[in-house]
Amino acid sequence: MIITVITFGQNEKSNSLEEITVIPPMFPGTEMIWQGKDVKSIDDFLANNIEFPQKSVNGRLQGTEVIQFVVTPKGELTDFNVINSVCSEIDKEVIRVLEVELNLLW
């Protein structure tokens, strides 16, 4: 009877993992002065830059618009997804402001 055993292993022992620093995206907030307006939060930014469609103003629509998006490592906003919609026109306007006005500011 012949038994063959082949093994592979590490030459050096290591009890540590490589350190990885993860920095989440942050809205620049008070560090950013936008068109002469002090912007403290993304809510302030959106309130100052969204032009409400006439249909929503005339219809007196109210509600909370929730948009999900991804911030890439380069600071770009992508993959917009409407979680809670007030109306389709407001959806488009909020995404437009985020895409055009806010892109690369993260």
Coordinates of C-alpha atoms in Angstrom, one line a residue:
M1 CA 0.0 0.0 0.0
I2 CA 1.3 3.5 -1.0
I3 CA 0.0 6.6 0.6
T4 CA 0.9 10.0 -0.8
V5 CA 0.2 13.2 1.1
I6 CA 0.8 16.6 -0.5
T7 CA 0.4 19.7 1.7
F8 CA 0.7 23.4 1.2
G9 CA 1.1 26.1 3.9
Q10 CA 2.3 29.5 4.7
N11 CA 5.9 30.2 5.5
E12 CA 5.1 33.1 7.9
K13 CA 2.6 33.2 10.6
S14 CA 0.4 36.3 10.7
N15 CA -2.3 37.1 13.2
S16 CA -3.3 40.5 11.8
L17 CA -5.5 41.6 8.9
E18 CA -4.6 44.3 6.5
E19 CA -6.0 47.6 7.7
I20 CA -8.5 49.2 5.4
T21 CA -9.8 52.7 6.1
V22 CA -13.4 53.3 4.9
I23 CA -14.5 56.9 4.6
P24 CA -18.3 57.2 4.0
P25 CA -19.4 60.0 1.6
M26 CA -20.3 63.2 3.3
F27 CA -22.3 66.2 2.1
P28 CA -19.9 69.2 2.3
G29 CA -22.6 71.2 4.2
T30 CA -21.4 74.4 5.8
E31 CA -18.1 74.2 4.0
M32 CA -20.0 74.9 0.8
I33 CA -21.4 78.3 -0.2
W34 CA -23.8 77.7 -3.1
Q35 CA -24.9 80.7 -5.2
G36 CA -24.5 83.0 -2.2
K37 CA -26.6 80.8 0.1
D38 CA -25.2 79.1 3.2
V39 CA -26.1 75.4 2.8
K40 CA -26.0 73.4 6.0
S41 CA -27.6 70.2 4.9
I42 CA -28.8 68.4 1.8
D43 CA -32.3 69.4 2.7
D44 CA -31.3 73.1 2.6
F45 CA -29.7 72.5 -0.8
L46 CA -32.7 70.9 -2.2
A47 CA -35.1 73.5 -0.8
N48 CA -33.1 76.3 -2.4
N49 CA -32.7 74.6 -5.8
I50 CA -35.9 72.7 -6.6
E51 CA -38.3 74.4 -8.9
F52 CA -41.7 72.9 -8.1
P53 CA -43.7 71.9 -11.2
Q54 CA -46.8 74.1 -11.7
K55 CA -49.0 70.9 -11.5
S56 CA -47.8 70.2 -8.0
V57 CA -48.3 73.9 -6.9
N58 CA -51.8 74.1 -8.4
G59 CA -52.8 70.7 -7.0
R60 CA -51.3 71.6 -3.6
L61 CA -49.6 68.3 -3.4
Q62 CA -47.9 67.5 -0.1
G63 CA -45.7 64.7 1.0
T64 CA -42.2 63.4 1.6
E65 CA -40.1 62.6 -1.5
V66 CA -37.6 59.9 -0.8
I67 CA -34.9 59.2 -3.4
Q68 CA -32.2 56.5 -2.9
F69 CA -28.9 56.9 -4.8
V70 CA -25.3 55.6 -4.8
V71 CA -22.2 57.9 -4.3
T72 CA -19.3 56.5 -6.3
P73 CA -15.7 56.7 -5.0
K74 CA -15.2 59.7 -7.4
G75 CA -18.1 61.5 -5.7
E76 CA -20.6 61.0 -8.6
L77 CA -24.3 60.2 -7.8
T78 CA -25.7 57.2 -9.7
D79 CA -28.5 54.6 -9.5
F80 CA -31.4 56.8 -8.5
N81 CA -34.4 55.0 -7.2
V82 CA -37.6 56.6 -6.0
I83 CA -38.6 55.1 -2.7
N84 CA -41.5 57.4 -1.9
S85 CA -43.1 59.6 -4.6
V86 CA -45.3 62.7 -4.3
C87 CA -45.8 62.9 -8.0
S88 CA -43.7 61.9 -11.1
E89 CA -42.9 65.6 -11.9
I90 CA -41.4 66.1 -8.5
D91 CA -39.5 62.8 -8.8
K92 CA -37.9 64.1 -12.0
E93 CA -37.1 67.5 -10.6
V94 CA -35.5 66.1 -7.4
I95 CA -33.4 63.7 -9.5
R96 CA -32.5 66.5 -11.9
V97 CA -31.2 68.7 -9.0
L98 CA -29.3 65.8 -7.5
E99 CA -27.8 64.7 -10.9
V100 CA -27.0 68.1 -12.3
E101 CA -26.5 70.5 -9.4
L102 CA -25.2 68.2 -6.7
N103 CA -23.0 65.8 -8.7
L104 CA -19.3 65.7 -7.7
L105 CA -19.9 67.6 -4.4
W106 CA -19.6 64.5 -2.2

